[in-house]
XYZ file of C-alpha atoms in Angstrom:
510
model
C 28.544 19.200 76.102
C 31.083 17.389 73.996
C 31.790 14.155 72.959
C 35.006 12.811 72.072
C 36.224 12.502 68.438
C 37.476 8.981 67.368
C 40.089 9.044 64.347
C 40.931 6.737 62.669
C 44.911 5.843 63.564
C 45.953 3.940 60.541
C 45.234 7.227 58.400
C 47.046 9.181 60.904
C 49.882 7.086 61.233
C 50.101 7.575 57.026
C 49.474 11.194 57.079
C 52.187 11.246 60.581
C 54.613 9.232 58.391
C 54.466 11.467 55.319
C 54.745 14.758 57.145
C 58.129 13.450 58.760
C 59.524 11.982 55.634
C 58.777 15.650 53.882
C 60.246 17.690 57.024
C 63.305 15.459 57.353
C 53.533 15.082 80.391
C 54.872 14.544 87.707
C 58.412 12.571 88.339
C 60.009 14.417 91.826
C 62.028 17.531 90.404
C 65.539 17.564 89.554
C 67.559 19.898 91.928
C 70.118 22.021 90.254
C 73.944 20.348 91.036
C 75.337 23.465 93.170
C 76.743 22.994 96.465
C 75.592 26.725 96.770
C 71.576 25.499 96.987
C 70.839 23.602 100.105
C 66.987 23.573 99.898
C 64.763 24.320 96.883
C 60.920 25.612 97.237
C 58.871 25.114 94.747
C 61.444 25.129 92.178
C 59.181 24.711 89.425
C 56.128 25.410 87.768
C 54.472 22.304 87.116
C 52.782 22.871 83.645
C 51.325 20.321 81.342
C 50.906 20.680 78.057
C 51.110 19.223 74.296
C 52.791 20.080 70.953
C 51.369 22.941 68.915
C 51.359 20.807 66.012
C 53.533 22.592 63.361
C 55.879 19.584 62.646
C 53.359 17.513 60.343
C 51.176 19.796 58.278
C 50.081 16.712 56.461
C 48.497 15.653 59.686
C 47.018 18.986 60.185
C 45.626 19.103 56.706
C 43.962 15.626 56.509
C 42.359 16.145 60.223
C 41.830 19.446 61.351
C 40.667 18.620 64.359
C 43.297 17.139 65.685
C 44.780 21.175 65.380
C 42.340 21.578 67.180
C 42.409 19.386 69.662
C 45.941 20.314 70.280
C 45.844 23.810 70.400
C 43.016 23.979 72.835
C 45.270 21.989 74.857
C 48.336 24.091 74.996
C 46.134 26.905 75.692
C 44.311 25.020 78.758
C 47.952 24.436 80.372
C 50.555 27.455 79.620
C 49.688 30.433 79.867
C 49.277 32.640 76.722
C 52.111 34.219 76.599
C 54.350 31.296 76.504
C 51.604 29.317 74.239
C 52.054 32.560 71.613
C 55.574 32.305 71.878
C 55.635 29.141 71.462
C 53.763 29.100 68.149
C 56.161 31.794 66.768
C 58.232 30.652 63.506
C 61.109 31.974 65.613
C 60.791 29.728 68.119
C 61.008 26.090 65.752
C 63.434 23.833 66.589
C 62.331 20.708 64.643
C 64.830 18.441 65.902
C 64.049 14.892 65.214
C 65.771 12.039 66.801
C 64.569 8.564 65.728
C 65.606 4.314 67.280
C 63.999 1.209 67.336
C 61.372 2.553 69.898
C 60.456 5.848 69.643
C 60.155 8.799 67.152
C 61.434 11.987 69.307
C 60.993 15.326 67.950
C 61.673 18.676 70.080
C 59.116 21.219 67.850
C 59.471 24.732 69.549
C 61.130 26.497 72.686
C 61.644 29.522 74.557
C 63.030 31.020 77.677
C 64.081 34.287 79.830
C 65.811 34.944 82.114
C 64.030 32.791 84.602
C 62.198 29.997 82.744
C 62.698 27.846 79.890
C 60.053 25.700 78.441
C 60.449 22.910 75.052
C 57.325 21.052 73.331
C 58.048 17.740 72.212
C 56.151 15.209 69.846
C 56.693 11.650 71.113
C 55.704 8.506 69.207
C 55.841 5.159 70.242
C 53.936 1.567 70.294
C 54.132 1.848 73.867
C 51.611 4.568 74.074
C 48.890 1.619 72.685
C 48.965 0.241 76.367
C 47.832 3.249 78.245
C 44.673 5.271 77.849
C 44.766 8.620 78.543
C 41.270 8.097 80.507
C 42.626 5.599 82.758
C 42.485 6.884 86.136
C 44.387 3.691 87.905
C 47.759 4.754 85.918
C 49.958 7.528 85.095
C 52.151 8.700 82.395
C 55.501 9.786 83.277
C 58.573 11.046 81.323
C 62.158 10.856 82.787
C 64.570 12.820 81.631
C 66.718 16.050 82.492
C 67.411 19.838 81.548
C 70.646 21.567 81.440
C 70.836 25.545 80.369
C 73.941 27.321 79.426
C 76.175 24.413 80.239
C 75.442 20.447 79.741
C 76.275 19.842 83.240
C 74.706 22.357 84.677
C 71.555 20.612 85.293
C 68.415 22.490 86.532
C 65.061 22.139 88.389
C 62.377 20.985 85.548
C 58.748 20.016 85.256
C 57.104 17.895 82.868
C 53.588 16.894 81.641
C 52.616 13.998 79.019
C 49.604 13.968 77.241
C 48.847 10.905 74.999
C 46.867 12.331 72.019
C 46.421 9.134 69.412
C 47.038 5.690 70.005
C 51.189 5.693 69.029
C 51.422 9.254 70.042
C 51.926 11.794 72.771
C 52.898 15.285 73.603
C 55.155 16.601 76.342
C 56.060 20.231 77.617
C 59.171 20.629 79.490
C 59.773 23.655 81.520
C 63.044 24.610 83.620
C 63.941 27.064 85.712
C 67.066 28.732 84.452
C 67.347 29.927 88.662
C 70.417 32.244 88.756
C 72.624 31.425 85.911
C 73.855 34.246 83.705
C 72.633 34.301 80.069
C 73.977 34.981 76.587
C 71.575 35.909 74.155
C 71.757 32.589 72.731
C 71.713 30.081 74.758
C 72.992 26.509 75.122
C 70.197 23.896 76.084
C 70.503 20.167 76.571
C 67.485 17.916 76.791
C 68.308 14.068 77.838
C 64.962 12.299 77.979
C 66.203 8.915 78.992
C 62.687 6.947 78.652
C 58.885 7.015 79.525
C 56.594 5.311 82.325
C 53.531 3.875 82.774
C 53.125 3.613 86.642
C 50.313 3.036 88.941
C 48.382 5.631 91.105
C 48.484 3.587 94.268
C 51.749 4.796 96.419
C 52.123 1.191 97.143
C 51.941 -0.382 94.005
C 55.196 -1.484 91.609
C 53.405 -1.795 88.846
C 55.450 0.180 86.609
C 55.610 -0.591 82.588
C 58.616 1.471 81.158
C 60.424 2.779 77.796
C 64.321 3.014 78.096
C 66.579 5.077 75.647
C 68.238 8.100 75.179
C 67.191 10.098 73.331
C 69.431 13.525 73.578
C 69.011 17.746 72.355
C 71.497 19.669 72.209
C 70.298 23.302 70.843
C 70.498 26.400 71.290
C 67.625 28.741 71.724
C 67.185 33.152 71.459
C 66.823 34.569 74.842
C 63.925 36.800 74.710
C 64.803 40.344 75.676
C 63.535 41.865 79.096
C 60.796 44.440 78.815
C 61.957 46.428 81.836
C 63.954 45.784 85.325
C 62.877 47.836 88.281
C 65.113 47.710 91.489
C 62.978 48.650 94.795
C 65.106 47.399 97.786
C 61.607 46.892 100.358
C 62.308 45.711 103.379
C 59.886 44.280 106.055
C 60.012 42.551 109.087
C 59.338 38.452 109.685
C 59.279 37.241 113.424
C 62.520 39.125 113.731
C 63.996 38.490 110.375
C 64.273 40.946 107.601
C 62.500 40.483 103.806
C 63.615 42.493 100.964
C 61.479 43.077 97.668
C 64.671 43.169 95.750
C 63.461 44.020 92.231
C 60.395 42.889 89.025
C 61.512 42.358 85.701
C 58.953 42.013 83.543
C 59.553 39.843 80.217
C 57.318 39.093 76.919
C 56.195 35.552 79.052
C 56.566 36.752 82.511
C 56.724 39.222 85.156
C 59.061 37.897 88.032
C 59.331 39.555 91.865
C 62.839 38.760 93.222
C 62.681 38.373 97.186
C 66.044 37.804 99.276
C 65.447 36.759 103.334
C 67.280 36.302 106.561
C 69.361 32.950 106.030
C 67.742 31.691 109.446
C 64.094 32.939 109.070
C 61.845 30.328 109.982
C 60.518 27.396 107.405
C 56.662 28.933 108.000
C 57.986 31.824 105.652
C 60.242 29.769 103.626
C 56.831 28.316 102.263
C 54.807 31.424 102.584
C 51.706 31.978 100.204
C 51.934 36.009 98.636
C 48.431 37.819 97.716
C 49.622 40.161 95.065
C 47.465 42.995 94.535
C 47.613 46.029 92.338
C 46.015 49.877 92.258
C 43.040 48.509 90.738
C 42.335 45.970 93.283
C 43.068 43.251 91.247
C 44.398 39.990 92.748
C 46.843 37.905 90.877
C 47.713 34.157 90.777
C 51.445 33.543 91.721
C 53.417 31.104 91.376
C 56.779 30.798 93.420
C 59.317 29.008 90.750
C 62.340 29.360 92.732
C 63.428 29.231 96.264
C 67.021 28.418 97.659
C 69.964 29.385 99.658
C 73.134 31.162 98.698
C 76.330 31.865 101.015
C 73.841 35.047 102.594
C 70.379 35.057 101.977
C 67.283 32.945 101.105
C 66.346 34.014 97.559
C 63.392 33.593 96.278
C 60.840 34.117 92.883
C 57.618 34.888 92.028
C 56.169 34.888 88.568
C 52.828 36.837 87.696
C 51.316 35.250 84.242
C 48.980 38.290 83.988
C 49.671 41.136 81.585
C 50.756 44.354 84.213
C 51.541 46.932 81.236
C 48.894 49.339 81.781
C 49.195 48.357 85.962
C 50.263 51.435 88.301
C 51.467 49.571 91.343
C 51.593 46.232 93.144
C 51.457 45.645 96.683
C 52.966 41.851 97.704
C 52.203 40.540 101.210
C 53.557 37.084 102.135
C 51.245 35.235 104.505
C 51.360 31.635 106.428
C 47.556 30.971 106.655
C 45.461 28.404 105.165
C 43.579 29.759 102.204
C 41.063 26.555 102.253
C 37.767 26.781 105.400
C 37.991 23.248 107.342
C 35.570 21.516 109.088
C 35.016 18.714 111.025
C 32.091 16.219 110.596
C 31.923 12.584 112.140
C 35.241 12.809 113.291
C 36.372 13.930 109.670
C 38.317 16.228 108.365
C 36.331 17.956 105.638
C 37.031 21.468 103.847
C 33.800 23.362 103.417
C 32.324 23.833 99.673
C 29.897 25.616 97.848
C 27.492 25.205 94.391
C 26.368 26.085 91.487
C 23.246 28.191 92.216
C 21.345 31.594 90.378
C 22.746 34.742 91.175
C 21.015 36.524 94.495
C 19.883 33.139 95.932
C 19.145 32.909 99.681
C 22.003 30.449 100.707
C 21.827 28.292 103.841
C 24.857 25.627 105.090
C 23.969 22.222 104.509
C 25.973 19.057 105.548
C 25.373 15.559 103.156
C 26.386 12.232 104.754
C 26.271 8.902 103.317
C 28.358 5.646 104.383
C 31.145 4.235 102.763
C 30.396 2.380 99.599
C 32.471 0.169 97.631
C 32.899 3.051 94.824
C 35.268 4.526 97.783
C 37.697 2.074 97.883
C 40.136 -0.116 95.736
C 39.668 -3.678 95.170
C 42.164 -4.655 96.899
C 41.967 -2.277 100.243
C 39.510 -2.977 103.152
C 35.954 -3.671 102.446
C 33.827 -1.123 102.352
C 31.324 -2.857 105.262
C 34.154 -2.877 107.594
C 33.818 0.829 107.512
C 30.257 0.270 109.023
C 29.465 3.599 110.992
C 31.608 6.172 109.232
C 30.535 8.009 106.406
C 31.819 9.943 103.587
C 30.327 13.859 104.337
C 30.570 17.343 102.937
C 29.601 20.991 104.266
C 28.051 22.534 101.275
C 26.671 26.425 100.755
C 23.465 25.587 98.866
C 20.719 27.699 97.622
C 17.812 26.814 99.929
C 15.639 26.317 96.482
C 18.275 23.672 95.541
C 18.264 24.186 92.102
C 19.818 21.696 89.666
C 20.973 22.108 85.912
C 21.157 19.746 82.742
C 24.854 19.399 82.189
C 24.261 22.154 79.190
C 22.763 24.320 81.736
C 25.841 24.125 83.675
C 28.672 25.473 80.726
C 29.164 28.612 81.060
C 27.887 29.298 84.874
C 29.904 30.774 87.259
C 30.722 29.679 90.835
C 31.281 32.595 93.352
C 34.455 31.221 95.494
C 35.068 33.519 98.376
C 37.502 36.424 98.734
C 36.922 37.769 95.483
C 37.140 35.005 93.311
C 35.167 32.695 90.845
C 35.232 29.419 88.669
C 33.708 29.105 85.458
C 32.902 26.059 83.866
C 33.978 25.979 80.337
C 32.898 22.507 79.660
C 31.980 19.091 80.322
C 32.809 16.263 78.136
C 31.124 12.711 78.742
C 32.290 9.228 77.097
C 31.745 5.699 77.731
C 34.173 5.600 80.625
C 34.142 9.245 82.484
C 32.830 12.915 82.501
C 35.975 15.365 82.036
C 35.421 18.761 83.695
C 37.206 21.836 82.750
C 37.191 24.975 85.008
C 38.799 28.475 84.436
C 39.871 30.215 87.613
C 39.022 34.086 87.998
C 41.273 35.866 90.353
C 43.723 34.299 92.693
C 41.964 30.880 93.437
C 44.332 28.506 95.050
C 42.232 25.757 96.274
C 40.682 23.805 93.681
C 41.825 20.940 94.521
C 38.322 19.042 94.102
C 35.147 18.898 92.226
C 31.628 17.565 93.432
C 28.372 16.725 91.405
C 25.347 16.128 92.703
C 22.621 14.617 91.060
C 18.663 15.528 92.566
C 19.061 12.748 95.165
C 22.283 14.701 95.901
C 24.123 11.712 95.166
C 27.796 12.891 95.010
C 30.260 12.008 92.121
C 33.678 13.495 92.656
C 37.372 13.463 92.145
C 38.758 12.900 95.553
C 37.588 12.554 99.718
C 38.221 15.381 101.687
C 37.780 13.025 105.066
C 39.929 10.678 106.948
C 39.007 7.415 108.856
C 40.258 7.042 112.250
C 43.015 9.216 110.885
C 43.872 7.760 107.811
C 43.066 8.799 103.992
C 40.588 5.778 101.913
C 43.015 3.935 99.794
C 41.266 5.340 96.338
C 42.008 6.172 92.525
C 39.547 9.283 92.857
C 42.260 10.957 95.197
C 43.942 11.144 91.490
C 41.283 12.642 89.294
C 42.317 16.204 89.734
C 44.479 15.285 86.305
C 45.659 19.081 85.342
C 45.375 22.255 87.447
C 47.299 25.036 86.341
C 47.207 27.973 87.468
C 49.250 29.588 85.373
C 46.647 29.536 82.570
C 43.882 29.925 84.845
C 42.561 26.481 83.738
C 41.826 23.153 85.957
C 40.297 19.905 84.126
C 39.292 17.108 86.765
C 38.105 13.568 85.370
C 35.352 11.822 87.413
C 33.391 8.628 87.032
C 30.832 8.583 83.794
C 27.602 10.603 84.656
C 23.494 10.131 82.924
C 23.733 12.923 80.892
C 19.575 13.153 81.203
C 20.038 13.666 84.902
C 20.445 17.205 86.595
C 23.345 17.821 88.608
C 25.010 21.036 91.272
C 28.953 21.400 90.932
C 30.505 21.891 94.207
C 34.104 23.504 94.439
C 35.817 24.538 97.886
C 35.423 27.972 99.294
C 38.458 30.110 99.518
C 38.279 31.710 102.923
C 39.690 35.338 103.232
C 42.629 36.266 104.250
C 43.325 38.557 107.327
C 46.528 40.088 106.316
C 49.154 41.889 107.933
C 49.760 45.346 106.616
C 53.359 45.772 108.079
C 54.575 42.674 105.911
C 53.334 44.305 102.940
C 55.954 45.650 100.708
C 55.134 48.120 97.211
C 56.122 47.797 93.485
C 55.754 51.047 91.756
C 55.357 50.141 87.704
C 55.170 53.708 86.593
């Protein structure tokens, strides 16, 4: 178990203010200005992340853990290929573009043929009003991405991460979708300001930065390790798929699909389980998905390294991954716990009523829920074995279909216990976390139930701060825990899927 570091900000701010006088963070997605895409899909990757650092040695120097700190950050949220490329001396930009409010500085960036991605160093007094624990508010940057041409804007994704009291970090990534690239390429950053906003769909609280603060660059293309056309064609309800080509890159491999203009929306959002000779199942991510004068067109990106892989077999399928179930008149999706390898595991279901931890201040009391209860259907070990919270880094939850979470760590402070997961295998519903204590009281980061059909107006529903699965890493943030107490995590059981073997279609690597 960890426990935060506290440094001390007016030596930071000196060492911060030397190193830039010697080197002199999810807003809706933009959609791409082309009258050719009608509907986008998952445009892009939403990936957090923070800067590597390399701008202010001094700062690294004086307090190496704030490296530290960093780096185990951008390795949490990107996956390592773009986190290596990132820290490449190639790859430095150190563009630093300074007003009244804010010291901007774009530190590093990369791209492909299919994604782009920038990490920026953002300092401000207006970071001094948000805390990066605060799980009533967001942090939000605005701004927009153009590749190739300035007005050529594209889909992004952003994540913020305040890391000192004046001070934050944002990674920027773009889809670069189906322009044609130079080797070097023209990119245009306009981050137009920064926003603290609150969690509650209904709220206006909104405290905000405004400026413009504008990159123009232009960043080295990084070469394609090998295209493979395959031309694959199944059959959807009646309307033709084709596995078009891969091309794998140094940061990616990407699986180009093209589809009947007219097939229907259920396969427009289709999950894919990607498997290859080995039997190895691989996250996915769909970055792209739009319309063109003929076809749908759409791409996949695998994070994992597939150089020594034979084959892949992609099968796109409309089922839910996640097991529901229905207790009190809830909706609930069914869990399971830490517990000892070869334990004899029963189903268990844990009801309590609605308590005022369940509910904002200002939404409806918790006694007028009287009757209804907040309930989960847990696998359990019938010996119910708990852990201390050092017991519990390190131990490995078995999933369903093949898959597994590990929990890396668990951080406590004064205010909240921070969670960190890594994902094994294709995982794709971690969308919650569960401690018990021995009383099996629950702590969590969000309800899984409805009341007389409608969701508890709570901040918990917002704890599940960063899961990406494109490093293989989730961190959840959860009310403060006793540290001397033993506790079970419970995660949701991925259910397997029954798939189709006529809508599978083969990649040959070899």
């Amino acid at each position: 178990m960890k426990n935060n570091i506290n440094i001390p900000k007016e030596k930071l701010n000196q060492a911060v203010s030397r190193g830039i006088e010697k080197g002199r963070q999810e807003k809706p997605m933009k959609i791409r200005n082309s009258s050719m895409i009608i509907k986008r899909v998952a445009s892009v990757v939403v990936i957090g992340g923070i800067s590597l650092g390399l701008t202010f040695p001094v700062v690294v120097q004086a307090f190496p853990n704030i490296e530290s700190a960093i780096i185990d950050f951008v390795e949490s949220v990107l996956p390592k290929s773009y986190s290596n490329k990132l820290k490449h001396e190639s790859k430095k930009n150190n563009i630093v573009i300074s007003d009244g409010k804010a010291i901007v500085t774009l530190e590093n960036s990369t791209l492909d043929n299919y994604q782009f991605i920038a990490n920026m160093i953002i300092e401000s007094d207006f970071f001094k009003q948000y805390e990066e624990s605060d799980l009533e508010h967001n942090l939000y940057a605005n701004l927009e991405v153009s590749i190739g041409d300035n007005k050529n804007i594209v889909g992004w994704g952003a994540h913020i991460r305040k890391i000192d009291d004046n001070k934050a970090s944002l990674v920027v990534t773009a889809d670069v979708g189906d322009i044609k690239l130079e080797d070097n390429v023209d990119v245009y950053i306009k981050l137009q300001g920064l926003e603290i906003q609150s969690n509650e769909w209904k709220s206006n609280d909104i405290k905000e930065l405004k400026g413009n603060w504008d990159f123009s660059f232009k960043t080295d293309k990084v070469e394609s390790i090998k295209r493979i056309n395959i031309k694959d064609e199944i059959e959807l309800d009646g309307k033709t798929m084709t596995l078009e080509s891969i091309e794998v890159t140094p940061l990616a491999s990407y699986i180009k699909l093209t589809a009947d203009e007219n097939i229907s929306d259920k396969w427009v959002f289709a999950s894919y389980k990607i498997v290859d000779n080995n039997g190895k199942a691989y996250r996915n991510a769909q970055i792209d998905g739009h319309t063109d004068e003929k076809a749908w067109n759409f791409t996949i990106a695998i994070y994992d390294d597939l150089s020594n892989i034979e084959s892949l077999k992609i099968t796109p399928y409309t089922d839910e991954q996640s097991i529901p179930s229905k207790i009190h008149g809830q909706d609930i999706i069914k869990m399971t716990t830490t517990m000892d390898e070869g334990s004899e595991v029963e189903d268990i279901i844990v009801s309590r009523p609605v308590e005022k931890r369940d509910l904002n201040v200002d939404a409806k009391p918790a006694h007028k829920y009287e009757g209804e209860k907040i309930s989960y259907n847990l696998n359990i070990d019938k010996e119910k074995k708990f852990y201390t919270i050092d017991e519990l880094i390190g131990k490995s939850i078995n999933t369903g279909d093949g898959t597994s979470v590990t929990i890396k760590d668990i951080t406590v402070n004064d205010k909240n216990t921070t969670i960190m997961l890594k994902v094994n295998g294709d995982y794709n519903v971690l969308s919650q976390v569960v401690l018990f204590d021995e009383d099996m009281r629950d702590i969590y980061s969000g309800i899984y139930v409805t009341h007389k059909g409608k969701w508890p107006s709570n901040s918990h529903w917002n704890n599940a701060k960063d899961t990406h699965y494109a490093s293989g890493l989730a961190t959840f943030i959860i009310d403060k825990i006793d540290v001397n107490k033993k506790y079970k995590l419970a995660v949701p059981i991925q259910k397997e899927i029954n798939l189709n073997s006529g809508h599978t279609m083969n990649i040959n690597l070899k």
